[in-house]
Coordinates of C-alpha atoms and ligand atoms in Angstrom, one line a residue:
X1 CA 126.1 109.0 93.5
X2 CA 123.7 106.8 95.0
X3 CA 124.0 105.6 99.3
X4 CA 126.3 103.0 100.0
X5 CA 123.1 101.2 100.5
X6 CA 122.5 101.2 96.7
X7 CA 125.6 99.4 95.4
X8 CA 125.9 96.1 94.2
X9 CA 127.6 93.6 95.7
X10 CA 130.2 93.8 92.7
X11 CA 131.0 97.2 93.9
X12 CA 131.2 96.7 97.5
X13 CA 133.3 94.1 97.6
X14 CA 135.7 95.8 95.3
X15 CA 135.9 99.0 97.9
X16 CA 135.7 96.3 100.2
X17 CA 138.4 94.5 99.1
X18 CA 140.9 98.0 98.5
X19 CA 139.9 98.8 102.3
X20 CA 138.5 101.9 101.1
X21 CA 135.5 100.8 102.8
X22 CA 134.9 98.3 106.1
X23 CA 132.1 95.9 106.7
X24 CA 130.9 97.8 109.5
X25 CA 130.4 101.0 107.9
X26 CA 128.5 99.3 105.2
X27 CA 126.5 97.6 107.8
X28 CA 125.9 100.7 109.7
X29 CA 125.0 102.6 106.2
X30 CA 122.3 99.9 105.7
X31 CA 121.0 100.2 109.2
X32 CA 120.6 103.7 109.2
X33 CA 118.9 103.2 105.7
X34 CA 116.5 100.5 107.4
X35 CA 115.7 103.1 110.4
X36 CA 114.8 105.8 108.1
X37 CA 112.5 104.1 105.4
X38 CA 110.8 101.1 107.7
X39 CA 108.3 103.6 109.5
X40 CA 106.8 103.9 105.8
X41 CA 107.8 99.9 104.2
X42 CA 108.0 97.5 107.1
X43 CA 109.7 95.2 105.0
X44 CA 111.0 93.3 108.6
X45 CA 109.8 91.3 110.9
X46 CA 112.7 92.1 113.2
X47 CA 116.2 92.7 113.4
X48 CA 119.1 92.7 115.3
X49 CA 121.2 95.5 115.0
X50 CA 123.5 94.8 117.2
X51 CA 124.4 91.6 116.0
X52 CA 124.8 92.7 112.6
X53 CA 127.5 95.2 113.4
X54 CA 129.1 92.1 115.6
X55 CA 129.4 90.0 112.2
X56 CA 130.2 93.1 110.1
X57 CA 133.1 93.7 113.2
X58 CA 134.4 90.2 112.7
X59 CA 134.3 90.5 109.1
X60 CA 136.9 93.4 109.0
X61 CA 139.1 91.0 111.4
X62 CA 139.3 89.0 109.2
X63 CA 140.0 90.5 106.1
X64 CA 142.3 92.5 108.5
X65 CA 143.8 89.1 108.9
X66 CA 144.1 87.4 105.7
X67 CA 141.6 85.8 106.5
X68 CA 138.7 86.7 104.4
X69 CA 135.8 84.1 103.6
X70 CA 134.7 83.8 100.1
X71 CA 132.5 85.7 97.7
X72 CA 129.9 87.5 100.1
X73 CA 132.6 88.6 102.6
X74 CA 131.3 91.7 104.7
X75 CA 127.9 91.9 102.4
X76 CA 124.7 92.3 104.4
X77 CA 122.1 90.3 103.2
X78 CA 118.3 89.9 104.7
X79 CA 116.1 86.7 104.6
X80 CA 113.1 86.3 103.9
X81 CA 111.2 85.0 107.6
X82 CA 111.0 81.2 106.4
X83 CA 114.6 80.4 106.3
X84 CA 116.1 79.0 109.3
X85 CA 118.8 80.8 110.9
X86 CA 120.4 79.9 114.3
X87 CA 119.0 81.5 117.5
X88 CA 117.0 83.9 115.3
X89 CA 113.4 83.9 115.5
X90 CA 111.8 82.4 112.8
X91 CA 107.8 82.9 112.5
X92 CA 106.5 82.5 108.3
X93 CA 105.0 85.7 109.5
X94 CA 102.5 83.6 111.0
X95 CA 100.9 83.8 115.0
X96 CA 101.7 79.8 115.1
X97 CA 105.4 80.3 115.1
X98 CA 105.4 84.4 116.3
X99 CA 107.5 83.4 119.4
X100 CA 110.0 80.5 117.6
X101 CA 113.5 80.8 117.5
X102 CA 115.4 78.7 115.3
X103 CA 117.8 75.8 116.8
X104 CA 119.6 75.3 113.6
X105 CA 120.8 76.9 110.5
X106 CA 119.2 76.2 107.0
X107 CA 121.9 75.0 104.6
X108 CA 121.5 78.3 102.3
X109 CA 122.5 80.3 105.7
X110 CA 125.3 78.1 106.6
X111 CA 126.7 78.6 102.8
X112 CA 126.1 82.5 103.4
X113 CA 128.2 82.6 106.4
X114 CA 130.9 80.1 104.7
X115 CA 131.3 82.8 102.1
X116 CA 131.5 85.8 104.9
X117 CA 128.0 87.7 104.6
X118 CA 126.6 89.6 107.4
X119 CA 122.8 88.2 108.2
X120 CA 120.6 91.0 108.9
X121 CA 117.0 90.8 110.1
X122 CA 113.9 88.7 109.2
X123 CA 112.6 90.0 106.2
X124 CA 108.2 90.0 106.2
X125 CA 105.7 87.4 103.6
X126 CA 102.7 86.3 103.7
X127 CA 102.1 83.9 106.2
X128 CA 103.5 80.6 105.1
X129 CA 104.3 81.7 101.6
X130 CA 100.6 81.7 100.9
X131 CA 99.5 84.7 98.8
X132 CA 101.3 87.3 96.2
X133 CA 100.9 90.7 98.2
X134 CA 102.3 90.0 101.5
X135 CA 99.2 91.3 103.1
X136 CA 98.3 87.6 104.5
X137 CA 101.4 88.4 107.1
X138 CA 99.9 87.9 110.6
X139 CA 102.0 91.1 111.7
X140 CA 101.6 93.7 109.5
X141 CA 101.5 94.2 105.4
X142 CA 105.0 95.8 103.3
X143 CA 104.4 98.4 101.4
X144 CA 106.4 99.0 97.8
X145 CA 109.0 101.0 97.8
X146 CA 107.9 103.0 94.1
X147 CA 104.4 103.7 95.6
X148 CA 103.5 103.0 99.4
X149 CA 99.6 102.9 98.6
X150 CA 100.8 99.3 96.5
X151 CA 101.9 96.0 97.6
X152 CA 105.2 95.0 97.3
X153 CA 103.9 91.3 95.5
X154 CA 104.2 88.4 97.4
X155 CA 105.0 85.8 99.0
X156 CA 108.3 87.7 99.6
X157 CA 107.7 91.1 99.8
X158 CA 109.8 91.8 102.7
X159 CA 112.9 90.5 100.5
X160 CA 111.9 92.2 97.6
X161 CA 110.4 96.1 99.0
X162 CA 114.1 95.9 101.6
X163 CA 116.3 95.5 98.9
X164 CA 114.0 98.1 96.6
X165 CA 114.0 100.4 99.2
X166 CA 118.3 100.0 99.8
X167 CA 117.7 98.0 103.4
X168 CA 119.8 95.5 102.4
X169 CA 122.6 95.1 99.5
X170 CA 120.7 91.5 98.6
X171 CA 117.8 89.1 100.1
X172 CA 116.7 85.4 99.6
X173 CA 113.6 84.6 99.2
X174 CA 111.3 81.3 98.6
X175 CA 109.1 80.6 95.5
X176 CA 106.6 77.6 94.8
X177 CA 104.3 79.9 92.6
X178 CA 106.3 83.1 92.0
X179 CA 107.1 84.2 95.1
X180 CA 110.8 85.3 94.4
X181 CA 109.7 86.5 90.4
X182 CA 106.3 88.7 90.9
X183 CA 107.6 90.5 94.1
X184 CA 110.9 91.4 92.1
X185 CA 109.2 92.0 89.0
X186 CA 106.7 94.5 91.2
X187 CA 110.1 96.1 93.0
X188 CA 111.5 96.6 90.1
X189 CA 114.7 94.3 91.5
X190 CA 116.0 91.0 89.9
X191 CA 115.0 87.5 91.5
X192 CA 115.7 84.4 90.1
X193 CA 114.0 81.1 90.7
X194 CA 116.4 78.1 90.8
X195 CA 116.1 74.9 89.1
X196 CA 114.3 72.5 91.3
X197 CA 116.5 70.5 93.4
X198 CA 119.6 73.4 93.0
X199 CA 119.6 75.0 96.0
X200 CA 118.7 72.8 99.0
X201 CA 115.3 73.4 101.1
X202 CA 116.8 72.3 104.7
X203 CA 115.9 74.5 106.7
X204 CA 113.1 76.2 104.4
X205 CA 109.8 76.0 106.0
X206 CA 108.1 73.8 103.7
X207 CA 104.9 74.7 101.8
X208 CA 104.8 72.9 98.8
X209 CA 107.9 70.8 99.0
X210 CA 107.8 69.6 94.9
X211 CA 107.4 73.1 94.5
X212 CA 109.7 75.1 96.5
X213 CA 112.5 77.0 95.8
X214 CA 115.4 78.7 97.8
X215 CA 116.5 82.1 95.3
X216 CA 118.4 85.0 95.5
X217 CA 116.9 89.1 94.5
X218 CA 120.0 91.5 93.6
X219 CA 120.0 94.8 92.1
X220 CA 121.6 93.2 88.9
X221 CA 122.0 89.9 87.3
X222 CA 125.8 89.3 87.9
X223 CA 124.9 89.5 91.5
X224 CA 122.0 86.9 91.5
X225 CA 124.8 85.4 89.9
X226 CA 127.2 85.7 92.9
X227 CA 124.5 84.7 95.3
X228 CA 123.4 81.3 93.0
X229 CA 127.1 80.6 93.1
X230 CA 127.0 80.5 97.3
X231 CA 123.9 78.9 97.9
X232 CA 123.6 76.1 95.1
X233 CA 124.9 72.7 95.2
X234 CA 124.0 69.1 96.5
X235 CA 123.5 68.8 100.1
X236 CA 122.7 65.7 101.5
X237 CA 120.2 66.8 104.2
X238 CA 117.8 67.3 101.1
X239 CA 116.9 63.7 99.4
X240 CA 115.4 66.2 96.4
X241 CA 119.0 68.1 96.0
X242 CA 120.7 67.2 93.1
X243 CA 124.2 66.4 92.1
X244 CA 125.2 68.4 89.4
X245 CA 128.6 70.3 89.0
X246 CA 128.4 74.2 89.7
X247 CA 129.7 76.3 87.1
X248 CA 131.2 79.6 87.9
X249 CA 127.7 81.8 87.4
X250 CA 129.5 85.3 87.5
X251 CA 132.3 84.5 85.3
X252 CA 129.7 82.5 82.5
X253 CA 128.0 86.4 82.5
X254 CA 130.9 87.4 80.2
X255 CA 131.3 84.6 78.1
X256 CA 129.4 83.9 75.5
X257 CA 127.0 86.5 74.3
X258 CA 124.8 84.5 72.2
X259 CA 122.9 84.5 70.1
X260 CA 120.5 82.6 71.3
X261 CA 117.3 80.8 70.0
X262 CA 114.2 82.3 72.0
X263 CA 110.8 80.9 72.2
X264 CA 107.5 83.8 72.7
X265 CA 104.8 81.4 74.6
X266 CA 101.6 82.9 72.4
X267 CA 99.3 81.6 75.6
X268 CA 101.7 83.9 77.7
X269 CA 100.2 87.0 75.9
X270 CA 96.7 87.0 75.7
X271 CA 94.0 88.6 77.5
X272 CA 94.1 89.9 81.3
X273 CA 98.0 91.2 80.2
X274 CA 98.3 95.1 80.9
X275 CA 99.2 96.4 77.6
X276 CA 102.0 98.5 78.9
X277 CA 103.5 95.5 80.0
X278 CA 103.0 93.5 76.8
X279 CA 104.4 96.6 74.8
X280 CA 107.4 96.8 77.5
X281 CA 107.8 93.2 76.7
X282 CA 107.8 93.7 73.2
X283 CA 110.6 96.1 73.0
X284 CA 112.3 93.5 75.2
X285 CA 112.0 91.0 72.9
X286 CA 113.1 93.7 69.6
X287 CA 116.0 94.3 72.1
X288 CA 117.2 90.5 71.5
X289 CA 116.2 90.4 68.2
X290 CA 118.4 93.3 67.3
X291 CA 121.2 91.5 69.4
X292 CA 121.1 88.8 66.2
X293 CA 118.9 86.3 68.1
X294 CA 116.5 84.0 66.7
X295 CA 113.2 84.8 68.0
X296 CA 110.1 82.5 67.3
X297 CA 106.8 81.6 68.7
X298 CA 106.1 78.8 70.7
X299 CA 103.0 76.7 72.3
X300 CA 102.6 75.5 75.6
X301 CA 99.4 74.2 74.9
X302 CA 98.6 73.1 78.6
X303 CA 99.3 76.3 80.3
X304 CA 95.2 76.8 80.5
X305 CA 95.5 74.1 83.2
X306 CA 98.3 75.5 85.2
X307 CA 96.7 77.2 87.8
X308 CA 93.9 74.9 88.9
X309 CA 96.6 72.2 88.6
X310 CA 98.8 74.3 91.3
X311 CA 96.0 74.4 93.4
X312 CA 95.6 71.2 94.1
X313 CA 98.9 69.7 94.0
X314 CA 100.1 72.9 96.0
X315 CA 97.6 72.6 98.3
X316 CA 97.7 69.0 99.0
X317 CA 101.4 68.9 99.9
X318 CA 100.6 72.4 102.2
X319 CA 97.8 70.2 104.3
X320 CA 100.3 67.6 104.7
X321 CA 103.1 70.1 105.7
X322 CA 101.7 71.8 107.8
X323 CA 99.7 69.3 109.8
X324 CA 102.9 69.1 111.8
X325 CA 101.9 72.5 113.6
X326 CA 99.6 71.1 116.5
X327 CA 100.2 73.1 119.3
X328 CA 102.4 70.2 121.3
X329 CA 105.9 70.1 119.5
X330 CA 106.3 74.0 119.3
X331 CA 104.2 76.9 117.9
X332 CA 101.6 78.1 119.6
X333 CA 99.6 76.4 122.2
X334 CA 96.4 77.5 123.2
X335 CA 95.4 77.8 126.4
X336 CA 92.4 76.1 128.6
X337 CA 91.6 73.4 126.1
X338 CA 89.8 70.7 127.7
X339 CA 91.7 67.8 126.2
X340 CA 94.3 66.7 123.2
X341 CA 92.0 66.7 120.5
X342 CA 90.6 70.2 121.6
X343 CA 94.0 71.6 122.4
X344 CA 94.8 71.1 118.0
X345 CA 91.5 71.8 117.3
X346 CA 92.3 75.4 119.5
X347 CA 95.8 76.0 118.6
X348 CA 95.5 75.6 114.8
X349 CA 92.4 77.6 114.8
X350 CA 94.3 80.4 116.8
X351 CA 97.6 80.0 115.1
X352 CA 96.5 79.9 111.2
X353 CA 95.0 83.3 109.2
X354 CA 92.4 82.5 106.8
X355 CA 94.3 82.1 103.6
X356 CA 96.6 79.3 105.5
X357 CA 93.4 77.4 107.0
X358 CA 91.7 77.6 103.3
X359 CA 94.4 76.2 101.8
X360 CA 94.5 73.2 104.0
X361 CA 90.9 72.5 104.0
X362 CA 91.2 72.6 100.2
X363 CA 94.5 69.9 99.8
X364 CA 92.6 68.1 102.6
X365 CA 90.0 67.9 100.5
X366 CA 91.7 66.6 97.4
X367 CA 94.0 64.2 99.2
X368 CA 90.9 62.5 100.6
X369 CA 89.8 59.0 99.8
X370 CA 87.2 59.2 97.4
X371 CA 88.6 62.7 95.7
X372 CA 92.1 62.1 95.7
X373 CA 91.9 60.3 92.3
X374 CA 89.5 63.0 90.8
X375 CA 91.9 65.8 91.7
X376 CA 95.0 64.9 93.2
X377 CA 96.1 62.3 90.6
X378 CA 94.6 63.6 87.8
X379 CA 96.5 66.8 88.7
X380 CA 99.7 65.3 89.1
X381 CA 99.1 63.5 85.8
X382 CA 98.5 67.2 84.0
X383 CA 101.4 68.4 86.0
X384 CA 103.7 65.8 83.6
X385 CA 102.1 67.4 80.6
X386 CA 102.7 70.9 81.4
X387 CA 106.3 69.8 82.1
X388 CA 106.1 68.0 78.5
X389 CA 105.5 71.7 77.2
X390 CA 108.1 72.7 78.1
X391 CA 110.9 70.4 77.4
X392 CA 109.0 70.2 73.8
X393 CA 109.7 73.9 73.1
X394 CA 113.4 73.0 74.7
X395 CA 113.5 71.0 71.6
X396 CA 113.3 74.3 69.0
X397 CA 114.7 76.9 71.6
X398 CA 117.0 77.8 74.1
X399 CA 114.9 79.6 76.5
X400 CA 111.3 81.4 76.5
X401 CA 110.7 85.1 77.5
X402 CA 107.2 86.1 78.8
X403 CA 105.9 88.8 81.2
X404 CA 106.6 88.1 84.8
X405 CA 103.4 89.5 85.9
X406 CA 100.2 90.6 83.9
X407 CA 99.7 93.8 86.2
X408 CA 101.9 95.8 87.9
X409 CA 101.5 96.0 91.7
X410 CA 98.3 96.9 93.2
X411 CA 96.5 98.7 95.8
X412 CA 97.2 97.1 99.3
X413 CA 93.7 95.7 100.2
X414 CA 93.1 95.7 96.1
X415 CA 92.6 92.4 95.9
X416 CA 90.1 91.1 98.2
X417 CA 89.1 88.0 96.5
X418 CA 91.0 84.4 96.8
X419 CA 90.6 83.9 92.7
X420 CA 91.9 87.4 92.2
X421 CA 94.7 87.0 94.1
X422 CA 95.8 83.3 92.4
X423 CA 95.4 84.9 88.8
X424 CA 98.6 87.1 89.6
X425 CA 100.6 83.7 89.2
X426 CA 99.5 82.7 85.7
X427 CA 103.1 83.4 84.2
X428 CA 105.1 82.3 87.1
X429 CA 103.1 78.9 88.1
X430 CA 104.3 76.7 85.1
X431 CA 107.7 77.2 85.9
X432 CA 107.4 75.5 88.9
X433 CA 105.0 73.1 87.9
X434 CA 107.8 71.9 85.7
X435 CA 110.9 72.5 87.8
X436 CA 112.6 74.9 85.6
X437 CA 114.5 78.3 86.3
X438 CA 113.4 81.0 85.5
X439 CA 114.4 85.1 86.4
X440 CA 113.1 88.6 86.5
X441 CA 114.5 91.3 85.4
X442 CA 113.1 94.9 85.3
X443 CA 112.1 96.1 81.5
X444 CA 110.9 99.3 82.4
X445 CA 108.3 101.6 83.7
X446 CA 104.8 102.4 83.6
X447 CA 103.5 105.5 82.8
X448 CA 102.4 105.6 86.4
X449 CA 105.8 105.0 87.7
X450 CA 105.7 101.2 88.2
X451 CA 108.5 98.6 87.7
X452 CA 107.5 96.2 84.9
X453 CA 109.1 92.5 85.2
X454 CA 110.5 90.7 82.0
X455 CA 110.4 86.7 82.4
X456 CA 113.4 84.5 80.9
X457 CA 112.5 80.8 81.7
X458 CA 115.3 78.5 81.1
X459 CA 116.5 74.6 80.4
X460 CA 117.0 73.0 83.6
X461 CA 119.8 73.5 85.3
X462 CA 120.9 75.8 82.9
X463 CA 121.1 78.8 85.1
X464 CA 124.8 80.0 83.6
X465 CA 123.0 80.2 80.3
X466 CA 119.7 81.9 81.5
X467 CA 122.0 84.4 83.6
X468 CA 124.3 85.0 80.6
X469 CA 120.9 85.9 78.5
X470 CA 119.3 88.6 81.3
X471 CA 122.7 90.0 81.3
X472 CA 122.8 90.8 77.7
X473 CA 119.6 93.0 78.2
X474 CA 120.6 94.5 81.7
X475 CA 123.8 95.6 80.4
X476 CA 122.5 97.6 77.7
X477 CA 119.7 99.4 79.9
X478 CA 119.6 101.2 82.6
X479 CA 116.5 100.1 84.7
X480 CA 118.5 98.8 87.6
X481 CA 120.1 102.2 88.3
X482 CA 116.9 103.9 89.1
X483 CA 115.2 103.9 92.9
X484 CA 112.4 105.0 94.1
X485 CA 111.7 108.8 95.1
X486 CA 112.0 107.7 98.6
X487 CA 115.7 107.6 97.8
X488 CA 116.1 110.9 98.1
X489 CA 114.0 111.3 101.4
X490 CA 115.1 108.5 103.7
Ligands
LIG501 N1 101.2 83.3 95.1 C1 101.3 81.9 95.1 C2 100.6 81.2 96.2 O1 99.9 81.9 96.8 C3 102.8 81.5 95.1 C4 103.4 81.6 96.5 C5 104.8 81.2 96.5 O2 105.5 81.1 95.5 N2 105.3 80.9 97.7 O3 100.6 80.1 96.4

């Protein structure tokens, strides 16, 4: 049998629950797991291992007591370095923030305590969110777990390459591109990206705030399930969160089975896709076509637009959002500057990497009088029609399947071009462009070794559904019970 560090949450918190197991020797398990593999994945920023085994101690009391909390009681979980947790640091990966601790808890972490979980460590990403390898990290890149020469895909690498690599039993990570999707789909792991407006972003180091997206990566779907199920719901700090009742994710898995009406986005196969991962996505899609469903193409005919279109508007609303980081409030100050205007012009020089600092030139650029009309509304404008797409296709199916990624994970320091690096998102991008949820689930392997990442984009707010379909594929294969070689050496 696998480590302790390699069960679900479904399984640990049914030894959990018969006492044949406590909190803290789960914890401990995982730490020891994190000790032996991070020389070789650095998938943290930091962690405190003390303080773990203090929550995992006052877990057992607890459930000792009758008085366990809720659906992630004694379960350690790792977040990814942009979500707020109190008197944690809390850095984007980035020099500006390296030495900030948080004052406050994001809402997501205050809905993981409320339903017992044990927070462990600060899990690594590009700096800011910005880039799909996690090598834009100020500190130091992660490595993936199925081939340490590779990148774990980005922005949350750390969250995806920890929970690969049995460091933690579950992570959240972020996604405004395909930050939670490409990592898991490169880990081999599942991560779902949330509706827009499900899961509240107090507390998330904003990016791209129309674009971002709290989400969970499990080993399987029911326990994304379990995770949606403590995170989601309206929370008043965030004007964008939305009310909408939340169903019971888990217990949806096993009700209906389909079959379900699925659309094949023909623009979501063409050129630049690796053919093992088209032909792994083919047998995906025979998979639910054997299953009795209804499987038809469909046309998103504006997807050619979707990544210069999340470029701007991404952009733009990073320039803004970050403009906040000027050396005075908190982050880093640099030292010696001769007055105010030098002291941002020096501590925003200091404190940014390169990726961070083009990205704000470029949304300065489009948000400026003069261009903003050219690029910014014209993109927001295109932004409506890719969202159109979608809810047209809505109109003949119930959900789309696509690749998550058209390459598997590359070499670390691969990819040394911007435009190289933004073409990894072309099947994640649209999904946030229009708000929609959409998963990752592993489909296979290839021939190299390499997790390949199946897409199932769903209706919004429709999660229950879009689970209930990646289940019906997970159950039947086995892709979620393999790990990576290192397994047997850590
Ligand atoms: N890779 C995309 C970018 O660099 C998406 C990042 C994300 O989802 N946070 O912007």
């Amino acid at each position: 049998m696998a480590g302790l560090f390699y069960q679900t949450i479904a399984r640990l918190s049914a030894d959990l629950a018969a006492k044949k197991l406590s909190a803290v020797e789960l914890t401990q398990a995982v730490i020891a797991r994190a000790k032996a593999v991070e020389p070789r994945i650095r998938a943290f920023n930091s962690f405190d291992e003390s303080d773990a085994l203090a929550q995992a101690a006052e877990s057992d009391a607890r459930r000792a007591a009758g008085r366990s909390r809720g659906s992630l009681e004694g379960i350690p979980i790792g977040l990814k370095d942009v979500i707020a947790v109190q008197n944690q640091p809390l850095t984007a990966s980035s020099r500006m923030l390296a030495n900030f601790v948080s004052p406050y808890d994001a809402t997501v972490t205050t809905r993981l305590k409320a339903a017992g979980a044990i927070l462990f460590g600060r899990l690594n990403c590009d700096e800011f969110a910005m880039g799909s390898s996690t090598e834009n990290s100020a500190f130091h890149p992660t490595a993936n777990p199925w081939d340490v020469t590779r990148v774990p895909g980005g922005s949350s690498g750390g969250s995806a390459a920890a929970l690969a690599a049995g460091e933690a039993i579950a992570t959240l990570g972020s996604d405004t591109g395909g930050s939670i999707r490409q990592p898991a789909a490169f880990c081999g792991v599942v991560g779902l990206k949330p509706t827009y407006g499900l899961v509240s972003r107090y507390g998330l180091i904003a990016f791209a705030s129309s674009l971002d997206q709290i989400g969970p990566f499990a080993r399987t779907v029911g326990d994304a399930a379990v995770l949606l199920g403590a995170i989601a719901g309206h929370d008043e700090r965030d004007s964008t969160s939305y009310r909408v009742e939340i169903p019971d994710y888990a217990a949806a898995l096993e009700g209906r089975r389909g079959p379900w009406k699925l659309g094949i986005p023909k623009e979501y196969f063409g050129a630049g896709l690796d053919p093992e991962i088209g032909a792994a996505v083919e047998r995906a899609i025979d998979f639910y076509r054997g299953l009795g469903c209804e499987v038809r193409e469909v046309s998103l005919p504006h997807t050619q637009y979707c990544l210069d279109t999340y470029y701007i508007i991404a952009t733009a609303e990073a320039s803004s959002n970050l403009a906040r980081y000027d050396g005075i409030r908190y982050g880093h100050r640099a030292s010696g500057a001769k007055d105010v205007v030098d002291l941002y012009f020096q501590s925003r020089a200091e404190g940014f990497g390169a990726e961070v600092k083009r990205r704000i030139i470029l949304g300065t650029y489009v948000l400026s009088s003069g261009y903003y009309d050219a690029y910014y509304l014209r993109a927001q404008k295109v932004r409506t029609l890719i969202r159109r797409d979608f809810l047209a296709a809505y109109q003949q199916v119930d959900a789309l399947i696509t690749p998550t990624s058209p390459i598997p994970a590359f070499k670390l320091g691969e990819k040394s071009d911007p435009l190289a690096m933004y073409l990894c998102d072309v099947y994640t991008i649209g999904v946030n462009l229009a708000g929609l949820p959409g998963i990752s689930v592993p489909c296979g392997f290839t021939a190299a070794g390499l997790p390949i990442g199946l897409q199932l984009i769903g209706q919004p707010f429709q999660e229950a559904q879009l689970l209930a379909i990646a289940h019906a594929y997970e159950r039947e294969h086995e892709w979620s019970q393999r790990h990576p070689a290192l397994a047997s050496s850590g």
